[in-house]
Coordinates of C-alpha atoms in Angstrom, one line a residue:
M46 CA -17.8 18.9 -1.6
T47 CA -14.4 17.3 -2.0
D48 CA -13.3 17.2 -5.6
L49 CA -11.3 14.4 -7.2
F50 CA -8.7 17.0 -8.4
E51 CA -8.5 18.9 -5.2
P52 CA -5.1 18.7 -3.5
L53 CA -4.7 16.7 -0.3
T54 CA -2.2 17.7 2.4
L55 CA -1.0 15.2 5.0
R56 CA 1.6 16.6 7.3
G57 CA 4.2 18.3 5.2
V58 CA 3.3 16.6 1.9
T59 CA 0.7 17.7 -0.6
L60 CA -0.8 15.4 -3.2
R61 CA -1.8 17.3 -6.4
N62 CA -5.1 15.4 -6.5
R63 CA -7.1 12.6 -4.7
I64 CA -6.0 9.8 -7.1
G65 CA -3.3 7.3 -6.0
V66 CA -1.7 4.3 -7.4
S67 CA -2.4 1.4 -5.0
P68 CA 0.6 -0.8 -4.2
M69 CA 0.6 -3.7 -6.6
C70 CA 3.1 -6.6 -6.5
Q71 CA 4.8 -7.2 -9.8
Y72 CA 6.9 -10.3 -8.7
S73 CA 9.6 -9.1 -11.1
C74 CA 12.8 -8.8 -9.1
A75 CA 15.8 -11.1 -8.9
P76 CA 16.2 -12.7 -5.4
D77 CA 18.3 -9.6 -4.4
G78 CA 15.0 -7.6 -4.1
R79 CA 16.2 -4.6 -6.0
P80 CA 13.7 -2.7 -8.2
T81 CA 14.3 -3.2 -11.9
E82 CA 13.8 -1.4 -15.2
W83 CA 10.3 -2.9 -15.1
H84 CA 9.4 -1.2 -11.9
L85 CA 10.8 2.1 -13.1
A86 CA 8.8 2.0 -16.4
H87 CA 5.6 0.7 -14.6
L88 CA 5.5 3.3 -11.9
H89 CA 7.0 6.3 -13.8
S90 CA 4.3 5.9 -16.5
R91 CA 1.6 6.1 -13.9
A92 CA 3.1 9.3 -12.4
I93 CA 3.2 10.8 -15.9
G94 CA -0.4 9.7 -16.2
G95 CA -1.4 12.1 -13.5
A96 CA -1.8 10.2 -10.2
G97 CA -1.1 12.4 -7.2
L98 CA 0.4 9.5 -5.2
V99 CA 2.4 6.5 -6.5
I100 CA 2.9 3.8 -3.9
V101 CA 5.6 1.1 -4.6
E102 CA 4.4 -2.4 -4.1
A103 CA 4.6 -4.4 -0.8
T104 CA 8.3 -4.2 0.0
G105 CA 9.9 -6.8 2.2
V106 CA 11.4 -5.6 5.5
S107 CA 13.6 -8.7 5.5
P108 CA 14.3 -11.5 3.1
E109 CA 11.9 -13.8 4.9
A110 CA 9.2 -11.0 4.8
R111 CA 8.7 -11.4 1.1
I112 CA 5.6 -13.1 -0.4
T113 CA 7.8 -14.5 -3.2
P114 CA 11.6 -14.6 -3.9
Q115 CA 10.8 -12.1 -6.7
D116 CA 9.4 -9.4 -4.4
V117 CA 10.9 -5.9 -4.0
G118 CA 12.8 -5.5 -0.7
L119 CA 14.5 -2.7 1.3
W120 CA 16.2 -4.7 4.0
E121 CA 19.7 -3.6 3.2
D122 CA 21.6 -0.6 2.0
A123 CA 22.6 -2.3 -1.3
Q124 CA 19.0 -1.9 -2.4
L125 CA 19.0 1.9 -1.8
P126 CA 20.3 3.0 -5.2
A127 CA 17.5 1.4 -7.2
H128 CA 14.9 2.8 -4.8
T129 CA 16.5 6.2 -5.0
E130 CA 16.3 6.2 -8.8
L131 CA 12.6 5.1 -8.6
A132 CA 11.5 7.7 -6.1
A133 CA 13.3 10.4 -8.0
A134 CA 11.6 9.5 -11.3
I135 CA 8.2 9.5 -9.7
T136 CA 8.9 12.9 -8.1
R137 CA 10.1 14.4 -11.4
A138 CA 6.9 13.4 -13.0
G139 CA 4.9 15.5 -10.4
S140 CA 3.7 12.7 -8.1
V141 CA 4.5 12.0 -4.5
P142 CA 6.6 8.8 -4.2
G143 CA 5.3 6.4 -1.5
I144 CA 6.2 2.9 -0.4
Q145 CA 4.3 0.1 1.4
I146 CA 6.5 -1.8 3.8
A147 CA 5.4 -5.3 4.6
H148 CA 6.0 -8.8 6.1
A149 CA 4.1 -11.7 4.6
G150 CA 4.2 -14.0 7.6
R151 CA 2.6 -17.4 6.9
K152 CA 1.9 -16.3 3.2
A153 CA 5.6 -16.1 2.5
S154 CA 7.8 -18.2 0.3
A155 CA 5.2 -18.6 -2.4
A156 CA 5.8 -18.8 -6.1
A157 CA 4.6 -16.0 -8.4
P158 CA 0.8 -16.2 -8.8
W159 CA 1.1 -17.1 -12.5
I160 CA 3.1 -20.1 -11.4
G161 CA 1.2 -21.0 -8.3
G162 CA 2.1 -23.1 -5.2
M163 CA 5.2 -22.7 -3.1
A164 CA 8.6 -21.4 -4.3
K165 CA 10.7 -24.2 -5.6
E166 CA 13.9 -22.2 -5.6
H167 CA 15.2 -19.6 -3.1
G168 CA 12.4 -20.6 -0.6
W169 CA 12.4 -20.4 3.2
E170 CA 10.4 -21.4 6.2
P171 CA 7.6 -18.9 6.9
V172 CA 6.8 -17.6 10.3
A173 CA 3.5 -16.6 11.9
P174 CA 1.9 -15.8 15.2
S175 CA 0.7 -19.4 15.5
A176 CA 1.6 -22.6 13.7
I177 CA -1.5 -22.4 11.5
A178 CA -1.0 -22.7 7.7
F179 CA -2.9 -20.7 5.1
P180 CA -4.8 -23.3 3.0
G181 CA -2.5 -24.7 0.3
M182 CA 0.7 -23.1 1.7
A183 CA 3.5 -24.3 4.0
M184 CA 3.1 -24.8 7.7
P185 CA 4.7 -21.7 9.4
R186 CA 6.8 -21.7 12.5
A187 CA 5.2 -20.0 15.5
M188 CA 7.2 -16.9 16.3
N189 CA 9.1 -16.5 19.6
E190 CA 9.8 -13.2 21.4
A191 CA 13.1 -12.7 19.5
D192 CA 11.3 -13.2 16.2
I193 CA 8.7 -10.5 17.2
Q194 CA 11.3 -8.0 18.3
K195 CA 13.2 -8.6 15.0
V196 CA 10.0 -7.7 13.0
I197 CA 9.7 -4.4 14.9
A198 CA 13.3 -3.6 14.2
D199 CA 13.1 -4.6 10.6
F200 CA 10.1 -2.4 9.9
T201 CA 11.9 0.5 11.7
A202 CA 15.1 0.0 9.7
T203 CA 13.2 -0.3 6.4
A204 CA 11.3 2.9 7.1
K205 CA 14.6 4.8 7.7
R206 CA 16.0 3.5 4.4
A207 CA 12.8 4.5 2.6
I208 CA 13.3 8.1 3.8
A209 CA 16.9 8.0 2.7
A210 CA 15.8 6.8 -0.8
G211 CA 13.5 9.8 -1.1
Y212 CA 10.0 8.4 -0.4
R213 CA 7.6 10.9 1.1
F214 CA 4.8 8.7 2.1
I215 CA 5.2 5.5 4.2
E216 CA 2.5 2.8 4.5
V217 CA 2.6 -0.1 6.9
H218 CA 0.9 -3.2 5.5
A219 CA -1.4 -4.7 8.1
A220 CA -4.0 -6.2 5.7
H221 CA -4.6 -9.0 3.2
G222 CA -3.7 -11.8 5.5
Y223 CA 0.0 -10.8 5.9
L224 CA 1.8 -10.9 9.2
L225 CA 0.4 -7.9 11.1
H226 CA -3.1 -8.9 10.0
Q227 CA -2.4 -12.5 11.1
F228 CA -1.7 -11.1 14.6
L229 CA -4.9 -9.1 14.5
S230 CA -7.3 -11.9 13.7
P231 CA -8.3 -14.6 16.2
L232 CA -8.5 -17.0 13.2
S233 CA -4.7 -16.9 12.8
N234 CA -3.5 -15.7 16.2
Q235 CA -4.2 -18.3 18.9
R236 CA -1.4 -17.2 21.2
N237 CA -2.0 -17.1 25.0
D238 CA 0.9 -14.6 25.7
A239 CA 1.1 -10.8 25.6
W240 CA 1.0 -10.9 21.7
G241 CA -2.4 -12.7 21.5
G242 CA -5.6 -13.5 23.3
D243 CA -7.8 -10.3 23.7
F244 CA -8.0 -7.3 21.5
A245 CA -5.1 -5.5 23.3
G246 CA -2.8 -8.5 22.8
R247 CA -3.7 -9.2 19.2
T248 CA -3.2 -5.5 18.2
R249 CA 0.0 -5.0 20.2
L250 CA 2.4 -5.8 17.4
T251 CA 0.7 -3.5 15.0
R252 CA 0.7 -0.7 17.6
E253 CA 4.4 -1.2 18.4
V254 CA 5.4 -1.3 14.7
V255 CA 3.4 2.0 14.1
S256 CA 5.1 3.6 17.1
A257 CA 8.6 2.6 16.0
V258 CA 8.1 3.6 12.4
R259 CA 6.6 6.9 13.4
A260 CA 9.6 7.7 15.6
A261 CA 12.0 6.7 12.8
I262 CA 10.7 9.0 10.1
P263 CA 10.6 12.8 9.9
G264 CA 7.7 14.6 11.4
D265 CA 6.7 16.1 8.1
V266 CA 6.3 12.7 6.3
P267 CA 2.8 11.1 6.5
L268 CA 2.4 7.6 7.8
A269 CA -0.4 5.4 6.6
I270 CA -1.5 1.9 7.4
R271 CA -3.6 -0.6 5.4
F272 CA -6.2 -2.6 7.2
S273 CA -8.5 -5.3 6.0
H274 CA -11.6 -4.0 7.8
T275 CA -13.2 -7.5 7.9
D276 CA -12.2 -11.1 7.4
W277 CA -15.7 -11.8 5.9
T278 CA -15.7 -14.8 8.2
E279 CA -17.5 -15.5 11.4
G280 CA -15.1 -15.3 14.4
G281 CA -12.6 -13.2 12.5
W282 CA -11.4 -9.6 12.6
T283 CA -14.3 -7.1 12.3
T284 CA -15.1 -3.6 11.1
E285 CA -15.8 -2.5 14.6
E286 CA -12.3 -3.7 15.7
T287 CA -10.8 -1.9 12.8
V288 CA -12.5 1.3 13.8
E289 CA -11.1 1.0 17.4
L290 CA -7.6 0.2 16.2
A291 CA -7.7 3.1 13.8
R292 CA -8.5 5.4 16.7
Q293 CA -5.5 4.0 18.6
V294 CA -3.0 4.2 15.7
K295 CA -4.2 7.8 15.0
A296 CA -3.1 8.7 18.5
L297 CA 0.3 7.1 17.7
G298 CA 0.8 9.3 14.7
V299 CA -0.9 7.6 11.7
D300 CA -2.3 10.1 9.3
L301 CA -4.4 8.0 6.9
V302 CA -6.0 4.5 7.0
D303 CA -6.0 2.6 3.7
V304 CA -9.1 0.5 4.0
S305 CA -9.3 -2.9 2.2
S306 CA -10.7 -6.2 3.3
G307 CA -10.3 -10.0 3.4
A308 CA -7.5 -12.3 2.3
L309 CA -6.7 -13.8 5.7
V310 CA -8.7 -16.9 5.0
P311 CA -10.7 -18.1 1.9
A312 CA -14.1 -16.5 2.3
Q313 CA -17.3 -15.7 0.3
I314 CA -16.9 -12.0 -0.4
P315 CA -19.8 -9.9 -1.9
I316 CA -17.6 -8.5 -4.6
G317 CA -19.0 -5.6 -6.7
P318 CA -18.3 -2.0 -7.6
G319 CA -17.0 -0.1 -4.6
Y320 CA -17.7 -3.1 -2.3
Q321 CA -15.1 -2.0 0.2
V322 CA -16.1 1.6 0.4
P323 CA -18.6 1.1 3.3
G324 CA -15.6 -0.1 5.4
A325 CA -13.7 3.0 4.5
A326 CA -16.7 5.2 5.4
A327 CA -17.1 3.4 8.8
V328 CA -13.4 4.0 9.7
R329 CA -13.5 7.6 8.6
A330 CA -16.6 8.4 10.6
G331 CA -15.8 6.2 13.6
A332 CA -12.1 7.1 14.1
E333 CA -12.3 10.6 12.6
I334 CA -9.2 10.0 10.4
P335 CA -8.6 10.5 6.7
V336 CA -9.1 7.3 4.7
A337 CA -8.3 5.9 1.3
A338 CA -11.0 3.8 -0.5
V339 CA -10.0 0.9 -2.7
G340 CA -11.7 -2.0 -4.5
M341 CA -13.4 -2.1 -7.9
I342 CA -13.4 1.7 -8.3
T343 CA -13.2 2.0 -12.0
E344 CA -15.2 5.1 -13.3
P345 CA -14.4 8.8 -12.8
E346 CA -18.0 9.5 -11.7
Q347 CA -17.9 6.7 -9.2
A348 CA -14.7 8.0 -7.6
Q349 CA -16.0 11.5 -7.5
Q350 CA -19.2 10.4 -5.8
I351 CA -17.3 8.5 -3.1
L352 CA -15.5 11.7 -2.2
A353 CA -18.5 13.9 -2.5
E354 CA -20.5 11.8 -0.1
G355 CA -17.7 12.0 2.5
K356 CA -16.9 8.3 2.4
A357 CA -13.2 8.7 1.7
D358 CA -10.5 11.4 1.3
L359 CA -8.3 9.6 -1.3
I360 CA -9.1 7.1 -4.1
L361 CA -6.5 4.4 -4.6
L362 CA -6.7 2.5 -7.9
A363 CA -5.1 -0.8 -8.9
R364 CA -6.5 -2.8 -11.8
A365 CA -8.0 0.3 -13.4
L366 CA -4.5 1.8 -13.6
L367 CA -3.0 -1.4 -14.9
R368 CA -5.4 -1.2 -17.8
D369 CA -5.0 2.5 -18.3
P370 CA -1.9 4.4 -16.8
Y371 CA -3.6 7.6 -18.0
W372 CA -6.8 7.1 -16.0
P373 CA -6.4 10.4 -14.2
L374 CA -6.2 12.3 -17.5
H375 CA -9.2 10.5 -18.9
A376 CA -11.0 11.2 -15.7
A377 CA -10.3 14.9 -16.0
A378 CA -11.7 14.9 -19.5
A379 CA -14.8 12.9 -18.5
L380 CA -15.5 15.2 -15.5
G381 CA -14.9 18.5 -17.4
R382 CA -11.8 19.2 -15.3
T383 CA -9.1 19.3 -18.0
E384 CA -7.6 22.4 -16.4
A385 CA -6.8 20.5 -13.2
L386 CA -4.0 18.3 -14.5
R387 CA -0.5 19.2 -15.8
I388 CA 0.4 17.4 -19.0
P389 CA 4.0 16.7 -20.2
P390 CA 4.7 19.0 -23.1
Q391 CA 5.8 15.9 -25.0
Y392 CA 2.2 14.7 -24.9
D393 CA 0.5 18.1 -25.5
R394 CA -0.3 17.4 -29.1
A395 CA -2.5 14.4 -28.0
W396 CA -4.2 15.9 -25.0
S397 CA -4.7 19.6 -25.9
A398 CA -7.5 18.6 -28.3
L399 CA -9.6 17.6 -25.3
G400 CA -9.5 21.1 -23.8
K401 CA -7.1 23.5 -22.2
M402 CA -4.6 21.8 -19.9
A403 CA -1.7 23.3 -18.1
L404 CA 1.6 21.9 -19.2
N405 CA 4.1 20.5 -16.8
P406 CA 7.5 21.5 -18.1
A407 CA 9.3 19.7 -15.3
I408 CA 8.5 16.3 -16.9
A409 CA 10.4 17.4 -20.0
E410 CA 13.7 16.9 -18.1
P411 CA 15.8 14.0 -19.4
A412 CA 14.8 10.7 -18.0
P413 CA 17.2 9.1 -15.5
E414 CA 19.6 6.6 -17.0
L415 CA 18.8 2.9 -16.2

């Protein structure tokens, strides 16, 4: 039975437990796309809180790949120093630093969600496989061959920079209605060339991005990909197609599939605790590949049960960790596994009362200067 606090090894990288920080956009950069003090505090605190993997939010592979002008980017070397500092801080806290690299496609050039609508400053024309707008957003320009080749090159270059910055886990974003997902689904991809049409055509860009990124990063660094396993809409991308594509990208060097769902088009989604876990279980069984489960996983016992039942290999948390950066420590206490996590000595006086915990002296090193 897989334990929530059991290490997980993917290629040459070992996570100290099966808890990860899901990539969560903060919309908190200047238009230069460089991570800020906010990102350092936000992600470093969750590494200190005990997560085995900390994944930096969807990071634009080009300026036009961002969701908003306030997104993190890694499209140029000038952004490297801030990313290097961020990856080092996560590493010093005992977590594996990861990054999700992404292109928003037709969902680009939006304003931050607490503002709503399209960006009024620093905006741009979005691109997509077909000139079909997401409801309420700008009409995108249909991509030509040069645009598509540029996307592949941008993902490749960003992956190389991510390795140079010190990230040890790379995730390609092909979910949530962003560009690669837009190519996958017939609801958004109505091309009749080699990049659309049948399953092979619609999945071609994702496969070529995966192949290029895998070739660009070291062999000991794991490569993950996030899929929306269903569009929750008739005529859209399906779980069965996700399983088949997961088999194909596994053969291309993907080590883990991060299984989410939806967000390509507005849809009625049966949201509830663990509502996306069946999709993760289907991909794990059908493609015989490690998977991460996400979506309304909030309780330690719930996370442990998902692993114990063989439905996932890794639990990625989002809102639960926004509410409580120390969720892993609280989970260890709730499950009677306080010996499994290493606590910073600065915090020992608070946590030692819950039971014996091994200290992590490495975290006692001086924090990096901002």
